[in-house]
């Protein structure tokens, strides 16, 4: 509207709240930021977020010291009170999800969907008793409105477009295409989608003010930044030449949908038959509608998987007996004495296992460089992997923790049966990188993991076999014994 020389009133959803509601809204976010991200290195994020949010809500500068204090850790006992005040606002009585809409608009305003912002949105959504699925629907609906092809413009939209064309000669901006280079389309926007239509379609989802930004050339840049429109995204990335010891590294799409946050799944081994592909283990994965799996070092993972398969098939009866013996007599499986029949074939599996251990670490470091370069755009990423795939994630996060500006990229990390160190001191740096949860899925009775890892560590202290004793709200230990059995 400003570019067309017109002044059209546009009120943010958050600013439509009464003053008590806006104060409670900002306070709730400040307190939540302090609880979610209490570390000293997160102070600049907390302060920057709350200062921008106070301006977003149109609150007077006089409230800023109080909000900064909340974001610094004071007032946590007032969480429930502020939530109740906010929910009593007339605007929220029938539809509290507008808070989620407003926070989403605020978080996307600069074209950077920080993982910490999404964790905050999820937390506020939970505090207000709003189903988390509502956030997923809002994110998906926003993208759907942006992906729609231009159909029939309304008379108002057509007049507005023509005025802009005449006055500013912005045809190149009004007919936008955010398709990425090299065939890796990130958003399905093509030529023919006018900026006013973007705003009109998005208005029903994120409110008039949030949509107004999307209808401007600045908004176009925001969306391009979010989805990495300058490149081909993850599907367009393929390692063109060998990187160090790595021979294969490629992202394969698991879904056709696009989303404001993505999931990358990492397989731990391959074998002939049902699990002969990287995608097979993830066929039933839910949540994110934009999912990828990482294809890496298939030759070595296949060799390892087939060796494990042969080992299992050849010794299944003996193994069952030994596992039962250890479980009944010792309470838990120990590796102090291994059956001679197992040790005689140890050399068959030790070599491929050792090779894959080394390569998984290198692949993890390379994945870190890809994510740090924002190949995925400026969106939150969730990582999930099993076995050596979990090890890839572990070394990815360790590598990211050593770099500046590594925060706000990873939302959650799920490591299942990870063959990595289980001592808390090795996991502590990861908390700097992961904004949401770090889930360590372990199974004390996984005798096979204990067996193959026996030569890699003098101490039997492996994350995939036991909880990680890390005192941090992000750390979640999940016993998979019942699942494995």
Short mmCIF file of C-alpha atoms in Angstrom, two decimals:
data_model
loop_
_atom_site.label_atom_id
_atom_site.label_comp_id
_atom_site.label_asym_id
_atom_site.label_seq_id
_atom_site.Cartn_x
_atom_site.Cartn_y
_atom_site.Cartn_z
CA UNK A 1 0.00 0.00 0.00
CA UNK A 2 2.85 2.37 0.77
CA UNK A 3 4.50 1.63 -2.58
CA UNK A 4 1.21 2.48 -4.31
CA UNK A 5 1.14 5.81 -2.55
CA UNK A 6 -1.85 4.78 -0.44
CA UNK A 7 -2.38 4.64 3.31
CA UNK A 8 -4.45 1.67 4.34
CA UNK A 9 -4.89 0.93 8.04
CA UNK A 10 -3.40 -2.40 9.11
CA UNK A 11 -3.53 -3.52 12.72
CA UNK A 12 -1.45 -6.42 14.02
CA UNK A 13 -3.38 -9.22 15.66
CA UNK A 14 -1.38 -8.77 18.87
CA UNK A 15 -2.14 -5.05 18.92
CA UNK A 16 -5.87 -5.79 18.87
CA UNK A 17 -5.56 -7.20 22.39
CA UNK A 18 -6.41 -4.95 25.32
CA UNK A 19 -3.49 -3.44 27.23
CA UNK A 20 -3.66 -6.05 30.05
CA UNK A 21 -3.72 -8.80 27.41
CA UNK A 22 -0.73 -7.37 25.55
CA UNK A 23 1.26 -6.98 28.77
CA UNK A 24 0.43 -10.55 29.83
CA UNK A 25 1.26 -11.81 26.32
CA UNK A 26 4.72 -10.20 26.32
CA UNK A 27 5.38 -11.26 29.92
CA UNK A 28 4.44 -14.85 29.13
CA UNK A 29 6.91 -14.87 26.23
CA UNK A 30 9.65 -13.29 28.35
CA UNK A 31 9.25 -15.80 31.18
CA UNK A 32 9.12 -18.67 28.71
CA UNK A 33 12.30 -17.49 26.97
CA UNK A 34 14.13 -17.47 30.32
CA UNK A 35 12.93 -21.00 31.12
CA UNK A 36 13.63 -22.44 27.68
CA UNK A 37 17.00 -20.74 27.09
CA UNK A 38 18.57 -19.84 30.44
CA UNK A 39 22.19 -20.01 29.31
CA UNK A 40 24.33 -16.88 29.33
CA UNK A 41 25.16 -17.29 25.64
CA UNK A 42 21.44 -17.10 24.88
CA UNK A 43 21.00 -13.72 26.58
CA UNK A 44 21.35 -11.71 23.37
CA UNK A 45 18.64 -13.82 21.71
CA UNK A 46 16.30 -13.41 24.66
CA UNK A 47 16.86 -9.66 24.86
CA UNK A 48 16.61 -9.09 21.12
CA UNK A 49 13.45 -11.16 20.87
CA UNK A 50 11.62 -9.44 23.73
CA UNK A 51 12.64 -5.94 22.62
CA UNK A 52 11.36 -6.58 19.12
CA UNK A 53 8.21 -8.18 20.52
CA UNK A 54 7.39 -5.19 22.73
CA UNK A 55 7.55 -2.97 19.64
CA UNK A 56 5.50 -5.52 17.67
CA UNK A 57 2.70 -5.30 20.26
CA UNK A 58 2.82 -1.52 20.41
CA UNK A 59 3.53 -1.51 24.14
CA UNK A 60 5.07 1.63 25.63
CA UNK A 61 8.83 1.70 26.17
CA UNK A 62 8.18 2.00 29.90
CA UNK A 63 7.34 -1.71 30.08
CA UNK A 64 10.61 -2.78 28.46
CA UNK A 65 12.65 -3.01 31.71
CA UNK A 66 10.01 -5.32 33.20
CA UNK A 67 9.94 -7.51 30.10
CA UNK A 68 13.73 -7.66 29.99
CA UNK A 69 13.69 -8.75 33.65
CA UNK A 70 11.19 -11.50 32.82
CA UNK A 71 13.42 -12.65 29.95
CA UNK A 72 16.36 -12.71 32.37
CA UNK A 73 14.69 -15.21 34.68
CA UNK A 74 12.47 -13.23 37.06
CA UNK A 75 8.75 -13.79 37.53
CA UNK A 76 8.55 -17.45 36.60
CA UNK A 77 5.94 -18.02 39.28
CA UNK A 78 3.55 -15.76 37.35
CA UNK A 79 3.27 -17.99 34.29
CA UNK A 80 -0.20 -19.33 35.04
CA UNK A 81 -1.50 -15.91 36.09
CA UNK A 82 -0.35 -14.25 32.87
CA UNK A 83 -1.78 -17.12 30.82
CA UNK A 84 -5.20 -16.67 32.46
CA UNK A 85 -5.16 -12.89 31.95
CA UNK A 86 -4.33 -13.38 28.30
CA UNK A 87 -7.05 -15.98 27.76
CA UNK A 88 -9.66 -13.62 29.27
CA UNK A 89 -9.12 -11.08 26.49
CA UNK A 90 -12.29 -10.87 24.35
CA UNK A 91 -10.34 -11.60 21.16
CA UNK A 92 -9.12 -14.94 22.54
CA UNK A 93 -12.26 -16.23 24.24
CA UNK A 94 -13.50 -18.07 21.18
CA UNK A 95 -10.30 -18.52 19.24
CA UNK A 96 -7.05 -18.53 21.28
CA UNK A 97 -5.16 -19.86 18.26
CA UNK A 98 -4.75 -16.26 17.05
CA UNK A 99 -1.87 -16.05 19.55
CA UNK A 100 -0.11 -18.82 17.66
CA UNK A 101 -0.84 -16.97 14.43
CA UNK A 102 0.61 -13.76 15.80
CA UNK A 103 3.77 -15.37 17.17
CA UNK A 104 4.29 -17.12 13.84
CA UNK A 105 3.94 -13.80 11.99
CA UNK A 106 6.43 -12.15 14.33
CA UNK A 107 8.91 -14.99 14.04
CA UNK A 108 8.86 -14.92 10.23
CA UNK A 109 9.07 -11.16 9.83
CA UNK A 110 12.78 -11.09 8.95
CA UNK A 111 12.83 -14.20 6.78
CA UNK A 112 14.52 -16.29 9.48
CA UNK A 113 12.46 -18.92 11.29
CA UNK A 114 14.77 -19.47 14.22
CA UNK A 115 14.51 -22.91 15.83
CA UNK A 116 14.39 -21.20 19.23
CA UNK A 117 11.41 -19.15 18.09
CA UNK A 118 9.56 -22.28 17.03
CA UNK A 119 10.32 -23.96 20.36
CA UNK A 120 8.92 -20.86 22.07
CA UNK A 121 5.79 -20.94 19.90
CA UNK A 122 5.26 -24.61 20.76
CA UNK A 123 5.68 -23.82 24.46
CA UNK A 124 3.27 -20.86 24.46
CA UNK A 125 0.80 -22.94 22.47
CA UNK A 126 1.01 -25.63 25.16
CA UNK A 127 0.62 -23.09 28.00
CA UNK A 128 -2.57 -21.78 26.42
CA UNK A 129 -3.90 -25.34 26.00
CA UNK A 130 -3.92 -25.05 22.23
CA UNK A 131 -3.31 -28.37 20.41
CA UNK A 132 0.12 -28.39 18.81
CA UNK A 133 -1.50 -29.60 15.61
CA UNK A 134 -2.90 -26.08 15.21
CA UNK A 135 0.61 -24.76 14.65
CA UNK A 136 1.25 -27.41 12.02
CA UNK A 137 -2.00 -26.45 10.29
CA UNK A 138 -1.12 -22.75 10.36
CA UNK A 139 2.31 -23.37 8.87
CA UNK A 140 0.93 -25.64 6.17
CA UNK A 141 -1.95 -23.30 5.36
CA UNK A 142 0.43 -20.40 4.96
CA UNK A 143 2.46 -22.32 2.43
CA UNK A 144 -0.62 -23.53 0.60
CA UNK A 145 -1.82 -19.97 0.18
CA UNK A 146 1.56 -19.04 -1.26
CA UNK A 147 1.73 -22.02 -3.60
CA UNK A 148 -1.62 -21.41 -5.26
CA UNK A 149 -1.40 -20.35 -8.87
CA UNK A 150 -2.88 -17.00 -9.80
CA UNK A 151 -6.48 -17.59 -10.75
CA UNK A 152 -8.92 -14.72 -11.04
CA UNK A 153 -7.91 -11.52 -9.32
CA UNK A 154 -10.54 -9.55 -7.51
CA UNK A 155 -11.33 -6.10 -8.89
CA UNK A 156 -9.58 -4.43 -5.94
CA UNK A 157 -6.47 -6.57 -6.33
CA UNK A 158 -6.35 -5.91 -10.07
CA UNK A 159 -6.63 -2.14 -9.61
CA UNK A 160 -3.94 -2.23 -6.94
CA UNK A 161 -1.62 -4.25 -9.17
CA UNK A 162 -2.07 -1.92 -12.14
CA UNK A 163 -1.38 1.14 -10.01
CA UNK A 164 1.84 -0.40 -8.82
CA UNK A 165 2.85 -1.32 -12.35
CA UNK A 166 2.25 2.20 -13.57
CA UNK A 167 3.77 4.06 -10.66
CA UNK A 168 6.70 1.89 -9.70
CA UNK A 169 7.17 -0.35 -12.73
CA UNK A 170 7.40 -3.37 -10.48
CA UNK A 171 6.30 -6.06 -12.91
CA UNK A 172 9.28 -8.18 -12.04
CA UNK A 173 8.29 -8.06 -8.39
CA UNK A 174 4.56 -8.46 -8.84
CA UNK A 175 4.94 -11.59 -10.94
CA UNK A 176 7.27 -13.45 -8.68
CA UNK A 177 8.84 -16.86 -8.90
CA UNK A 178 10.49 -18.44 -5.92
CA UNK A 179 11.32 -21.68 -7.69
CA UNK A 180 14.91 -22.55 -6.91
CA UNK A 181 17.67 -23.24 -9.38
CA UNK A 182 18.50 -26.71 -10.68
CA UNK A 183 15.10 -28.32 -10.43
CA UNK A 184 14.98 -28.38 -6.63
CA UNK A 185 11.77 -26.38 -6.19
CA UNK A 186 11.42 -25.17 -2.62
CA UNK A 187 8.10 -23.32 -2.84
CA UNK A 188 5.78 -24.00 -5.74
CA UNK A 189 5.52 -20.33 -6.69
CA UNK A 190 5.77 -19.67 -10.39
CA UNK A 191 5.40 -16.66 -12.64
CA UNK A 192 1.87 -15.33 -12.58
CA UNK A 193 1.39 -15.03 -8.83
CA UNK A 194 0.81 -11.35 -8.08
CA UNK A 195 1.95 -9.89 -4.79
CA UNK A 196 -1.53 -8.58 -3.84
CA UNK A 197 -2.89 -12.09 -4.23
CA UNK A 198 -0.21 -13.39 -1.88
CA UNK A 199 -1.37 -10.94 0.76
CA UNK A 200 -5.03 -11.72 0.17
CA UNK A 201 -4.50 -15.47 0.43
CA UNK A 202 -2.31 -15.26 3.51
CA UNK A 203 -4.53 -12.77 5.34
CA UNK A 204 -6.94 -15.50 6.38
CA UNK A 205 -4.08 -17.42 7.93
CA UNK A 206 -1.78 -14.99 9.73
CA UNK A 207 -3.79 -11.79 9.96
CA UNK A 208 -3.84 -8.65 7.86
CA UNK A 209 -0.60 -7.14 9.13
CA UNK A 210 1.44 -10.28 8.78
CA UNK A 211 0.02 -10.81 5.31
CA UNK A 212 0.73 -7.23 4.34
CA UNK A 213 4.43 -7.88 4.72
CA UNK A 214 4.18 -10.88 2.41
CA UNK A 215 2.54 -8.70 -0.23
CA UNK A 216 5.54 -6.39 -0.48
CA UNK A 217 8.84 -6.81 -2.25
CA UNK A 218 10.38 -7.02 1.22
CA UNK A 219 8.03 -9.90 1.97
CA UNK A 220 9.17 -11.66 -1.18
CA UNK A 221 12.73 -11.42 0.07
CA UNK A 222 11.56 -12.81 3.42
CA UNK A 223 10.11 -15.93 1.82
CA UNK A 224 13.15 -16.37 -0.41
CA UNK A 225 15.34 -16.21 2.68
CA UNK A 226 13.23 -18.74 4.57
CA UNK A 227 13.32 -21.34 1.84
CA UNK A 228 16.74 -20.80 0.37
CA UNK A 229 15.32 -19.80 -3.02
CA UNK A 230 18.72 -18.77 -4.29
CA UNK A 231 19.80 -22.40 -4.36
CA UNK A 232 18.20 -25.74 -4.97
CA UNK A 233 17.66 -26.66 -1.34
CA UNK A 234 18.55 -30.04 0.11
CA UNK A 235 17.25 -32.02 -2.87
CA UNK A 236 19.52 -30.00 -5.11
CA UNK A 237 22.61 -30.77 -3.06
CA UNK A 238 24.80 -33.62 -4.11
CA UNK A 239 28.45 -33.98 -3.34
CA UNK A 240 30.17 -33.48 -6.68
CA UNK A 241 33.52 -34.84 -5.64
CA UNK A 242 35.00 -36.78 -2.79
CA UNK A 243 35.31 -34.83 0.46
CA UNK A 244 38.07 -36.27 2.60
CA UNK A 245 37.15 -39.87 3.39
CA UNK A 246 33.54 -39.41 2.28
CA UNK A 247 32.53 -40.99 -1.02
CA UNK A 248 28.74 -40.57 -0.94
CA UNK A 249 26.54 -37.82 0.54
CA UNK A 250 23.10 -36.94 -0.85
CA UNK A 251 19.67 -35.90 0.41
CA UNK A 252 16.69 -37.95 -0.77
CA UNK A 253 13.12 -36.62 -0.35
CA UNK A 254 10.82 -38.77 1.78
CA UNK A 255 7.73 -36.63 1.20
CA UNK A 256 6.41 -34.29 -1.46
CA UNK A 257 5.11 -31.67 0.96
CA UNK A 258 6.82 -28.43 1.92
CA UNK A 259 6.85 -26.95 5.38
CA UNK A 260 8.28 -24.13 7.46
CA UNK A 261 10.34 -26.71 9.35
CA UNK A 262 12.01 -29.85 8.04
CA UNK A 263 13.09 -33.29 9.24
CA UNK A 264 16.25 -35.10 8.17
CA UNK A 265 16.37 -38.84 8.90
CA UNK A 266 19.64 -40.77 8.89
CA UNK A 267 19.78 -44.53 8.42
CA UNK A 268 22.34 -46.52 10.42
CA UNK A 269 22.96 -49.54 8.18
CA UNK A 270 21.69 -51.28 5.06
CA UNK A 271 21.22 -54.92 4.18
CA UNK A 272 19.90 -56.99 1.31
CA UNK A 273 16.12 -57.26 1.32
CA UNK A 274 13.56 -55.10 3.08
CA UNK A 275 16.08 -52.63 4.43
CA UNK A 276 18.14 -52.31 1.31
CA UNK A 277 17.37 -48.61 0.83
CA UNK A 278 17.91 -45.51 2.91
CA UNK A 279 14.22 -44.61 2.76
CA UNK A 280 12.77 -47.96 3.95
CA UNK A 281 13.06 -47.42 7.74
CA UNK A 282 11.25 -44.08 7.56
CA UNK A 283 8.11 -45.04 5.65
CA UNK A 284 5.86 -44.52 8.67
CA UNK A 285 7.38 -41.34 10.09
CA UNK A 286 4.82 -38.71 11.06
CA UNK A 287 4.86 -34.99 11.95
CA UNK A 288 6.82 -32.84 9.50
CA UNK A 289 5.40 -32.82 5.99
CA UNK A 290 8.83 -32.01 4.57
CA UNK A 291 11.18 -34.89 5.24
CA UNK A 292 14.48 -36.03 3.78
CA UNK A 293 16.81 -38.89 4.42
CA UNK A 294 20.56 -38.76 4.04
CA UNK A 295 22.14 -41.26 1.65
CA UNK A 296 25.72 -41.80 2.75
CA UNK A 297 28.45 -44.38 2.19
CA UNK A 298 26.00 -47.07 1.02
CA UNK A 299 28.74 -49.51 0.02
CA UNK A 300 30.15 -49.69 3.54
CA UNK A 301 26.76 -49.62 5.28
CA UNK A 302 25.58 -52.50 3.08
CA UNK A 303 28.68 -54.55 3.91
CA UNK A 304 28.15 -53.92 7.61
CA UNK A 305 24.42 -54.69 7.46
CA UNK A 306 24.89 -57.96 5.59
CA UNK A 307 27.57 -59.01 8.05
CA UNK A 308 25.26 -58.28 10.97
CA UNK A 309 22.46 -60.15 9.24
CA UNK A 310 24.64 -63.22 8.70
CA UNK A 311 25.82 -63.08 12.28
CA UNK A 312 22.25 -62.97 13.55
CA UNK A 313 21.03 -65.76 11.30
CA UNK A 314 23.93 -68.07 12.11
CA UNK A 315 23.93 -67.64 15.86
CA UNK A 316 20.38 -66.72 16.76
CA UNK A 317 19.76 -69.73 19.00
CA UNK A 318 23.05 -69.49 20.81
CA UNK A 319 22.68 -65.76 21.21
CA UNK A 320 19.21 -66.10 22.69
CA UNK A 321 20.53 -68.58 25.22
CA UNK A 322 23.51 -66.43 26.14
CA UNK A 323 21.41 -63.25 26.38
CA UNK A 324 18.94 -65.07 28.61
CA UNK A 325 21.76 -66.38 30.77
CA UNK A 326 23.28 -62.93 31.18
CA UNK A 327 19.91 -61.35 31.88
CA UNK A 328 18.79 -63.87 34.46
CA UNK A 329 22.10 -64.32 36.26
CA UNK A 330 23.58 -60.85 36.03
CA UNK A 331 20.58 -58.57 35.79
CA UNK A 332 22.03 -56.81 32.76
CA UNK A 333 24.19 -57.93 29.87
CA UNK A 334 27.89 -57.39 30.50
CA UNK A 335 30.79 -57.75 28.16
CA UNK A 336 33.23 -59.15 30.68
CA UNK A 337 33.03 -62.62 29.14
CA UNK A 338 31.84 -63.21 25.61
CA UNK A 339 30.98 -66.66 24.23
CA UNK A 340 33.86 -68.24 22.34
CA UNK A 341 31.60 -68.88 19.36
CA UNK A 342 31.02 -65.14 19.06
CA UNK A 343 34.65 -64.18 19.47
CA UNK A 344 35.70 -66.55 16.68
CA UNK A 345 33.73 -64.51 14.13
CA UNK A 346 34.56 -61.14 15.69
CA UNK A 347 37.12 -60.28 13.01
CA UNK A 348 34.43 -60.62 10.33
CA UNK A 349 32.43 -57.76 11.79
CA UNK A 350 35.14 -55.66 13.43
CA UNK A 351 36.58 -54.34 10.19
CA UNK A 352 33.36 -53.05 8.53
CA UNK A 353 32.21 -51.72 11.89
CA UNK A 354 35.44 -49.80 12.42
CA UNK A 355 35.30 -48.36 8.90
CA UNK A 356 31.70 -47.20 9.37
CA UNK A 357 32.48 -45.70 12.77
CA UNK A 358 35.14 -43.51 11.20
CA UNK A 359 33.10 -42.54 8.17
CA UNK A 360 29.98 -41.72 10.18
CA UNK A 361 31.98 -39.17 12.16
CA UNK A 362 33.24 -37.55 8.95
CA UNK A 363 29.74 -37.54 7.43
CA UNK A 364 28.42 -35.87 10.59
CA UNK A 365 30.97 -33.08 10.30
CA UNK A 366 30.11 -32.57 6.65
CA UNK A 367 26.40 -32.44 7.49
CA UNK A 368 27.18 -29.71 10.01
CA UNK A 369 28.84 -27.62 7.31
CA UNK A 370 25.81 -28.06 5.04
CA UNK A 371 23.39 -26.94 7.74
CA UNK A 372 25.57 -24.04 8.82
CA UNK A 373 25.66 -22.83 5.21
CA UNK A 374 21.83 -22.74 5.26
CA UNK A 375 21.43 -25.06 2.31
CA UNK A 376 18.01 -25.84 3.80
CA UNK A 377 17.09 -22.16 4.02
CA UNK A 378 16.57 -20.36 7.31
CA UNK A 379 14.21 -22.88 8.83
CA UNK A 380 14.29 -25.12 11.92
CA UNK A 381 15.65 -28.63 11.36
CA UNK A 382 14.87 -31.81 13.30
CA UNK A 383 17.40 -34.65 13.06
CA UNK A 384 16.55 -38.29 13.73
CA UNK A 385 18.78 -41.32 13.26
CA UNK A 386 19.39 -44.84 14.50
CA UNK A 387 22.62 -46.74 15.11
CA UNK A 388 25.39 -45.22 13.00
CA UNK A 389 22.87 -42.65 11.74
CA UNK A 390 22.57 -41.44 15.33
CA UNK A 391 26.36 -41.26 15.43
CA UNK A 392 26.28 -39.02 12.34
CA UNK A 393 23.93 -36.68 14.22
CA UNK A 394 26.13 -36.72 17.32
CA UNK A 395 29.22 -35.62 15.41
CA UNK A 396 27.17 -33.12 13.40
CA UNK A 397 26.04 -31.41 16.59
CA UNK A 398 29.53 -31.58 18.11
CA UNK A 399 30.93 -29.89 15.01
CA UNK A 400 28.23 -27.21 15.00
CA UNK A 401 28.87 -26.47 18.67
CA UNK A 402 32.40 -25.36 17.78
CA UNK A 403 31.18 -22.75 15.32
CA UNK A 404 29.75 -19.30 15.86
CA UNK A 405 26.18 -18.55 14.80
CA UNK A 406 25.25 -22.23 15.14
CA UNK A 407 22.27 -21.56 17.39
CA UNK A 408 18.72 -21.45 16.13
CA UNK A 409 19.16 -24.06 13.38
CA UNK A 410 18.40 -27.38 15.11
CA UNK A 411 15.01 -27.73 16.77
CA UNK A 412 15.12 -31.34 18.05
CA UNK A 413 17.60 -34.20 17.80
CA UNK A 414 16.60 -37.85 18.22
CA UNK A 415 19.38 -40.44 18.57
CA UNK A 416 18.33 -44.09 18.80
CA UNK A 417 20.86 -46.73 19.78
CA UNK A 418 23.72 -44.30 19.31
CA UNK A 419 27.22 -45.88 19.36
CA UNK A 420 28.83 -42.81 20.95
CA UNK A 421 30.22 -41.80 24.33
CA UNK A 422 27.61 -41.82 27.06
CA UNK A 423 29.28 -39.50 29.57
CA UNK A 424 27.47 -36.23 30.19
CA UNK A 425 30.53 -34.07 29.53
CA UNK A 426 30.53 -35.14 25.87
CA UNK A 427 26.87 -34.24 25.46
CA UNK A 428 26.98 -30.87 27.21
CA UNK A 429 28.20 -28.92 24.13
CA UNK A 430 25.23 -30.24 22.15
CA UNK A 431 22.82 -28.30 24.36
CA UNK A 432 24.27 -25.11 22.89
CA UNK A 433 23.10 -26.15 19.43
CA UNK A 434 19.73 -27.87 20.03
CA UNK A 435 16.88 -25.51 20.85
CA UNK A 436 14.28 -28.14 21.73
CA UNK A 437 14.82 -31.69 22.92
CA UNK A 438 17.78 -34.05 22.72
CA UNK A 439 16.35 -37.56 22.90
CA UNK A 440 18.68 -40.44 23.67
CA UNK A 441 16.88 -43.70 22.93
CA UNK A 442 18.74 -46.51 24.69
CA UNK A 443 18.32 -50.20 25.44
CA UNK A 444 20.37 -51.81 28.20
CA UNK A 445 19.79 -55.25 26.73
CA UNK A 446 21.15 -54.44 23.28
CA UNK A 447 23.90 -57.05 23.49
CA UNK A 448 24.73 -56.71 19.78
CA UNK A 449 25.59 -53.02 20.13
CA UNK A 450 27.64 -53.85 23.20
CA UNK A 451 29.43 -56.60 21.31
CA UNK A 452 30.34 -54.61 18.20
CA UNK A 453 31.38 -51.63 20.32
CA UNK A 454 33.57 -53.69 22.68
CA UNK A 455 36.82 -52.88 20.82
CA UNK A 456 35.97 -49.20 20.40
CA UNK A 457 35.84 -48.30 24.06
CA UNK A 458 37.66 -49.62 27.08
CA UNK A 459 34.76 -48.61 29.29
CA UNK A 460 31.29 -49.89 28.55
CA UNK A 461 29.73 -46.44 28.62
CA UNK A 462 27.75 -46.11 25.41
CA UNK A 463 24.79 -43.78 25.00
CA UNK A 464 22.77 -46.40 23.14
CA UNK A 465 23.03 -48.74 26.13
CA UNK A 466 22.21 -46.42 29.03
CA UNK A 467 20.82 -43.00 29.95
CA UNK A 468 22.99 -39.92 29.56
CA UNK A 469 23.16 -38.34 33.01
CA UNK A 470 22.97 -34.72 31.85
CA UNK A 471 21.14 -32.23 34.06
CA UNK A 472 19.55 -30.12 31.35
CA UNK A 473 15.88 -29.64 30.47
CA UNK A 474 16.65 -30.46 26.82
CA UNK A 475 17.98 -33.92 27.62
CA UNK A 476 15.40 -36.71 27.46
CA UNK A 477 16.40 -40.34 27.98
CA UNK A 478 14.00 -42.88 26.50
CA UNK A 479 14.17 -46.57 27.41
CA UNK A 480 13.50 -48.58 24.26
CA UNK A 481 13.62 -51.99 25.93
CA UNK A 482 9.91 -52.65 25.50
CA UNK A 483 10.06 -51.57 21.84
CA UNK A 484 13.06 -53.79 21.11
CA UNK A 485 11.55 -56.79 22.86
#
